[in-house]
Amino acid sequence: MEKVQAVITGTGRYLPEKILTNHDFEKFLDTSDEWITTRTGIKTRHIADDNQATADLAYYAAENAIKDAGIDKNDIDLIIVSTFTPHMPLPSTACFVQEKLGIAGCGAFDISAACSGFIYGMSIARQFIVGGIYKNILLIGAETMSRFTDYKDRGSCILFGDGAGAIVISAQEQSDKGIIYTKLAADGSGWPLLHIPAGGSHRPASVQTVENREHYIKLKGREIYKFAVQKMQELIEDAMVQNNLSVEDIDMIVPHQVNKRITDSACGHLGFPTEKVFLNISQVGNTSAASIPIALDQAMEEGKVKQGDTILMVAFGAGLTWASAVIKM
Ligand code: UT7
């Protein structure tokens, strides 16, 4: 066991008040509540107000996590935000969050690994803690997906929602708690399956890119679906083997909320009963990097994840990227 453990000492989330239902989509798209529910498990998703953007959502979630951890915000040594929908292209969303918290001084940066971003962030944070560099790290997954969603594309727009989730990771000596395992992976050749073509240096914003709707998410859903079922299953099996865990040893899987059919298929195949897989996708949709920390906070609030529990996180998304983590809460 490491001398210093990276322990999750606080969780928080923020979901904007405005709710978009499946019936709302029926008013402007060729779709139905029945199709969306049976194909994805999603019923509603939260949408940011016009005056809110990613740093605002991140800040509210962060405040809740800091309160839950019971630490002074001035004791935060590092802020990491996982997002692909940043507040602005420059500077990082983490710097905006730091300003909102009023704690200038500590390091702050963003990471981009799409839906796997939160687990990537946890892996980075863990290294800083077990290496003895920092004592308290604020890690946030935050997305304003609605600003990059093409509401004329029925194959993708019904999936996404806005929100933020945050955790405080703290150094604890000789603890039996902590982030005990993370695995990160990617296959860059899969980028065409899920990307935003314009707005970066490759294809800067122009009248033409706007007219072509190139600033919105392009998703090849069917291809990702197959990849996701296979990867979710592989990641869970691998994490169980690497950590010598059986289905009985794992109290809860907290997966990226991508599609209820994907999760049901992968977890069911491995013998996990539905009560061991935390899903809130019906209420929040897919919030990318925010998905896992929002789910974790809700699971803790509902008493479905408790202190001492062993949980397994699993995610995959654009890149393509995929990742898993095992945590003793
Ligand atoms: O976090 C990572 C990012 N998320 C993902 O990558 C999502 C992964 N993929 C999925 O969740 C699923 O592939 C979707 C939910 C996106 C689509 O479900 P599907 O069962 O794979 O449907 P499909 O794309 O194969 O489409 C089946 C039919 C098509 O019609 P035809 O060609 O059979 O006549 C679509 O045009 O359903 C049609 N369709 C819709 N119909 C009603 C596609 N979107 C809709 C819609 N409403 N919103």
PDB file of N, CA and C and ligand atoms in Angstrom, residues 29-32 35-36 39-40 115 154-156 158-160 194 219-225 228 256-259 261-262 286 288 316-318, ligand 1:
ATOM      1  N   LEU A  29     -38.537  18.273 -34.101  1.00  0.00           N
ATOM      2  CA  LEU A  29     -37.731  17.225 -34.757  1.00  0.00           C
ATOM      3  C   LEU A  29     -38.616  16.047 -35.127  1.00  0.00           C
ATOM      4  N   ASP A  30     -38.176  15.301 -36.145  1.00  0.00           N
ATOM      5  CA  ASP A  30     -38.877  14.065 -36.502  1.00  0.00           C
ATOM      6  C   ASP A  30     -38.397  12.961 -35.550  1.00  0.00           C
ATOM      7  N   THR A  31     -38.945  12.965 -34.337  1.00  0.00           N
ATOM      8  CA  THR A  31     -38.558  11.980 -33.325  1.00  0.00           C
ATOM      9  C   THR A  31     -39.735  11.763 -32.374  1.00  0.00           C
ATOM     10  N   SER A  32     -39.542  10.885 -31.391  1.00  0.00           N
ATOM     11  CA  SER A  32     -40.624  10.640 -30.436  1.00  0.00           C
ATOM     12  C   SER A  32     -40.043  10.268 -29.078  1.00  0.00           C
ATOM     13  N   TRP A  35     -39.126   6.607 -29.139  1.00  0.00           N
ATOM     14  CA  TRP A  35     -37.857   6.246 -29.798  1.00  0.00           C
ATOM     15  C   TRP A  35     -36.683   6.579 -28.869  1.00  0.00           C
ATOM     16  N   ILE A  36     -36.685   7.797 -28.330  1.00  0.00           N
ATOM     17  CA  ILE A  36     -35.541   8.231 -27.501  1.00  0.00           C
ATOM     18  C   ILE A  36     -35.439   7.360 -26.242  1.00  0.00           C
ATOM     19  N   ARG A  39     -34.316   3.702 -27.231  1.00  0.00           N
ATOM     20  CA  ARG A  39     -32.968   3.591 -27.809  1.00  0.00           C
ATOM     21  C   ARG A  39     -31.865   4.078 -26.887  1.00  0.00           C
ATOM     22  N   THR A  40     -32.203   4.949 -25.917  1.00  0.00           N
ATOM     23  CA  THR A  40     -31.131   5.548 -25.098  1.00  0.00           C
ATOM     24  C   THR A  40     -31.373   5.463 -23.590  1.00  0.00           C
ATOM     25  N   CYS A 115     -15.330  12.299 -23.041  1.00  0.00           N
ATOM     26  CA  CYS A 115     -16.111  11.601 -22.000  1.00  0.00           C
ATOM     27  C   CYS A 115     -15.228  10.851 -21.011  1.00  0.00           C
ATOM     28  N   ARG A 154     -31.059  14.864 -35.490  1.00  0.00           N
ATOM     29  CA  ARG A 154     -31.804  14.042 -34.535  1.00  0.00           C
ATOM     30  C   ARG A 154     -30.999  12.835 -34.038  1.00  0.00           C
ATOM     31  N   GLY A 155     -29.942  12.463 -34.787  1.00  0.00           N
ATOM     32  CA  GLY A 155     -29.116  11.324 -34.397  1.00  0.00           C
ATOM     33  C   GLY A 155     -28.179  11.622 -33.235  1.00  0.00           C
ATOM     34  N   SER A 156     -28.002  12.918 -32.909  1.00  0.00           N
ATOM     35  CA  SER A 156     -27.096  13.233 -31.798  1.00  0.00           C
ATOM     36  C   SER A 156     -27.715  14.157 -30.750  1.00  0.00           C
ATOM     37  N   ILE A 158     -30.470  14.540 -29.242  1.00  0.00           N
ATOM     38  CA  ILE A 158     -31.318  14.022 -28.171  1.00  0.00           C
ATOM     39  C   ILE A 158     -30.491  13.437 -27.012  1.00  0.00           C
ATOM     40  N   LEU A 159     -29.172  13.262 -27.253  1.00  0.00           N
ATOM     41  CA  LEU A 159     -28.329  12.595 -26.257  1.00  0.00           C
ATOM     42  C   LEU A 159     -27.798  13.521 -25.160  1.00  0.00           C
ATOM     43  N   PHE A 160     -27.545  14.797 -25.517  1.00  0.00           N
ATOM     44  CA  PHE A 160     -26.652  15.601 -24.680  1.00  0.00           C
ATOM     45  C   PHE A 160     -27.345  16.555 -23.704  1.00  0.00           C
ATOM     46  N   LEU A 194     -16.291  10.902 -33.789  1.00  0.00           N
ATOM     47  CA  LEU A 194     -16.890  11.884 -32.872  1.00  0.00           C
ATOM     48  C   LEU A 194     -15.970  13.095 -32.792  1.00  0.00           C
ATOM     49  N   LEU A 219     -21.386  13.042 -34.854  1.00  0.00           N
ATOM     50  CA  LEU A 219     -21.339  11.740 -34.177  1.00  0.00           C
ATOM     51  C   LEU A 219     -21.754  10.622 -35.124  1.00  0.00           C
ATOM     52  N   LYS A 220     -20.926   9.592 -35.195  1.00  0.00           N
ATOM     53  CA  LYS A 220     -21.341   8.373 -35.898  1.00  0.00           C
ATOM     54  C   LYS A 220     -21.803   7.390 -34.812  1.00  0.00           C
ATOM     55  N   GLY A 221     -23.056   7.554 -34.407  1.00  0.00           N
ATOM     56  CA  GLY A 221     -23.588   6.866 -33.231  1.00  0.00           C
ATOM     57  C   GLY A 221     -23.515   5.358 -33.313  1.00  0.00           C
ATOM     58  N   ARG A 222     -23.905   4.812 -34.450  1.00  0.00           N
ATOM     59  CA  ARG A 222     -23.953   3.356 -34.596  1.00  0.00           C
ATOM     60  C   ARG A 222     -22.556   2.727 -34.395  1.00  0.00           C
ATOM     61  N   GLU A 223     -21.517   3.358 -35.016  1.00  0.00           N
ATOM     62  CA  GLU A 223     -20.144   2.836 -34.886  1.00  0.00           C
ATOM     63  C   GLU A 223     -19.665   2.933 -33.434  1.00  0.00           C
ATOM     64  N   ILE A 224     -19.946   4.088 -32.792  1.00  0.00           N
ATOM     65  CA  ILE A 224     -19.503   4.263 -31.399  1.00  0.00           C
ATOM     66  C   ILE A 224     -20.236   3.272 -30.498  1.00  0.00           C
ATOM     67  N   TYR A 225     -21.459   3.000 -30.820  1.00  0.00           N
ATOM     68  CA  TYR A 225     -22.265   2.078 -30.006  1.00  0.00           C
ATOM     69  C   TYR A 225     -21.555   0.729 -29.872  1.00  0.00           C
ATOM     70  N   ALA A 228     -18.425   1.031 -27.861  1.00  0.00           N
ATOM     71  CA  ALA A 228     -18.698   1.307 -26.447  1.00  0.00           C
ATOM     72  C   ALA A 228     -19.086   0.040 -25.678  1.00  0.00           C
ATOM     73  N   HIS A 256     -19.781   6.091 -17.215  1.00  0.00           N
ATOM     74  CA  HIS A 256     -20.151   7.237 -18.047  1.00  0.00           C
ATOM     75  C   HIS A 256     -21.579   6.994 -18.531  1.00  0.00           C
ATOM     76  N   GLN A 257     -22.419   8.011 -18.396  1.00  0.00           N
ATOM     77  CA  GLN A 257     -23.841   7.864 -18.743  1.00  0.00           C
ATOM     78  C   GLN A 257     -23.986   8.101 -20.245  1.00  0.00           C
ATOM     79  N   VAL A 258     -23.852   7.054 -21.016  1.00  0.00           N
ATOM     80  CA  VAL A 258     -23.788   7.193 -22.481  1.00  0.00           C
ATOM     81  C   VAL A 258     -25.080   6.726 -23.134  1.00  0.00           C
ATOM     82  N   ASN A 259     -25.583   5.576 -22.695  1.00  0.00           N
ATOM     83  CA  ASN A 259     -26.780   4.993 -23.294  1.00  0.00           C
ATOM     84  C   ASN A 259     -27.135   3.787 -22.410  1.00  0.00           C
ATOM     85  N   ARG A 261     -28.806   1.216 -22.919  1.00  0.00           N
ATOM     86  CA  ARG A 261     -28.674  -0.088 -23.585  1.00  0.00           C
ATOM     87  C   ARG A 261     -27.227  -0.571 -23.556  1.00  0.00           C
ATOM     88  N   ILE A 262     -26.286   0.380 -23.723  1.00  0.00           N
ATOM     89  CA  ILE A 262     -24.859   0.023 -23.718  1.00  0.00           C
ATOM     90  C   ILE A 262     -24.486  -0.504 -22.335  1.00  0.00           C
ATOM     91  N   ASN A 286     -26.365  12.580 -21.581  1.00  0.00           N
ATOM     92  CA  ASN A 286     -24.909  12.438 -21.642  1.00  0.00           C
ATOM     93  C   ASN A 286     -24.276  13.814 -21.447  1.00  0.00           C
ATOM     94  N   SER A 288     -20.917  14.171 -20.960  1.00  0.00           N
ATOM     95  CA  SER A 288     -19.486  13.954 -21.253  1.00  0.00           C
ATOM     96  C   SER A 288     -18.636  13.921 -19.978  1.00  0.00           C
ATOM     97  N   PHE A 316     -15.688   6.105 -21.922  1.00  0.00           N
ATOM     98  CA  PHE A 316     -15.112   6.088 -23.270  1.00  0.00           C
ATOM     99  C   PHE A 316     -15.736   7.233 -24.045  1.00  0.00           C
ATOM    100  N   GLY A 317     -15.034   7.689 -25.056  1.00  0.00           N
ATOM    101  CA  GLY A 317     -15.587   8.810 -25.826  1.00  0.00           C
ATOM    102  C   GLY A 317     -14.655   9.243 -26.933  1.00  0.00           C
ATOM    103  N   ALA A 318     -14.819  10.504 -27.336  1.00  0.00           N
ATOM    104  CA  ALA A 318     -14.094  11.033 -28.499  1.00  0.00           C
ATOM    105  C   ALA A 318     -12.598  10.876 -28.299  1.00  0.00           C
TER     106      ALA A 318
HETATM  107  O1  UT7 B   1     -20.297   9.527 -24.924  1.00  0.00           O
HETATM  108  C1  UT7 B   1     -19.860   9.119 -26.180  1.00  0.00           C
HETATM  109  C2  UT7 B   1     -20.764   9.734 -27.203  1.00  0.00           C
HETATM  110  N1  UT7 B   1     -22.022   9.037 -27.327  1.00  0.00           N
HETATM  111  C3  UT7 B   1     -22.176   8.103 -28.250  1.00  0.00           C
HETATM  112  O2  UT7 B   1     -21.241   7.834 -28.939  1.00  0.00           O
HETATM  113  C4  UT7 B   1     -23.526   7.459 -28.426  1.00  0.00           C
HETATM  114  C5  UT7 B   1     -23.400   6.022 -28.845  1.00  0.00           C
HETATM  115  N2  UT7 B   1     -24.453   5.662 -29.763  1.00  0.00           N
HETATM  116  C6  UT7 B   1     -25.754   5.559 -29.387  1.00  0.00           C
HETATM  117  O3  UT7 B   1     -26.096   5.768 -28.236  1.00  0.00           O
HETATM  118  C7  UT7 B   1     -26.763   5.128 -30.423  1.00  0.00           C
HETATM  119  O4  UT7 B   1     -26.081   4.691 -31.587  1.00  0.00           O
HETATM  120  C8  UT7 B   1     -27.769   6.243 -30.834  1.00  0.00           C
HETATM  121  C9  UT7 B   1     -28.741   6.482 -29.680  1.00  0.00           C
HETATM  122  C10 UT7 B   1     -27.035   7.521 -31.175  1.00  0.00           C
HETATM  123  C11 UT7 B   1     -28.585   5.799 -32.035  1.00  0.00           C
HETATM  124  O5  UT7 B   1     -29.254   4.571 -31.756  1.00  0.00           O
HETATM  125  P1  UT7 B   1     -29.174   3.339 -32.801  1.00  0.00           P
HETATM  126  O6  UT7 B   1     -30.017   2.278 -32.256  1.00  0.00           O
HETATM  127  O7  UT7 B   1     -27.722   3.059 -33.019  1.00  0.00           O
HETATM  128  O8  UT7 B   1     -29.859   3.961 -34.060  1.00  0.00           O
HETATM  129  P2  UT7 B   1     -29.274   4.179 -35.546  1.00  0.00           P
HETATM  130  O9  UT7 B   1     -28.323   5.304 -35.578  1.00  0.00           O
HETATM  131  O10 UT7 B   1     -28.820   2.865 -36.099  1.00  0.00           O
HETATM  132  O11 UT7 B   1     -30.602   4.597 -36.311  1.00  0.00           O
HETATM  133  C12 UT7 B   1     -31.727   3.700 -36.451  1.00  0.00           C
HETATM  134  C13 UT7 B   1     -32.851   4.449 -37.132  1.00  0.00           C
HETATM  135  C14 UT7 B   1     -32.407   5.172 -38.384  1.00  0.00           C
HETATM  136  O12 UT7 B   1     -33.457   5.118 -39.330  1.00  0.00           O
HETATM  137  P3  UT7 B   1     -33.411   4.041 -40.536  1.00  0.00           P
HETATM  138  O13 UT7 B   1     -32.154   4.351 -41.273  1.00  0.00           O
HETATM  139  O14 UT7 B   1     -33.387   2.690 -39.858  1.00  0.00           O
HETATM  140  O15 UT7 B   1     -34.662   4.345 -41.275  1.00  0.00           O
HETATM  141  C15 UT7 B   1     -32.246   6.612 -37.927  1.00  0.00           C
HETATM  142  O16 UT7 B   1     -32.425   7.539 -38.954  1.00  0.00           O
HETATM  143  O17 UT7 B   1     -33.369   5.460 -36.240  1.00  0.00           O
HETATM  144  C16 UT7 B   1     -33.353   6.729 -36.911  1.00  0.00           C
HETATM  145  N3  UT7 B   1     -33.138   7.766 -35.925  1.00  0.00           N
HETATM  146  C17 UT7 B   1     -34.125   8.335 -35.218  1.00  0.00           C
HETATM  147  N4  UT7 B   1     -35.456   8.154 -35.236  1.00  0.00           N
HETATM  148  C18 UT7 B   1     -36.205   8.874 -34.382  1.00  0.00           C
HETATM  149  C19 UT7 B   1     -31.942   8.306 -35.513  1.00  0.00           C
HETATM  150  N5  UT7 B   1     -32.169   9.225 -34.561  1.00  0.00           N
HETATM  151  C20 UT7 B   1     -33.506   9.260 -34.351  1.00  0.00           C
HETATM  152  C21 UT7 B   1     -34.348   9.999 -33.498  1.00  0.00           C
HETATM  153  N6  UT7 B   1     -35.678   9.779 -33.539  1.00  0.00           N
HETATM  154  N7  UT7 B   1     -33.855  10.919 -32.615  1.00  0.00           N
END
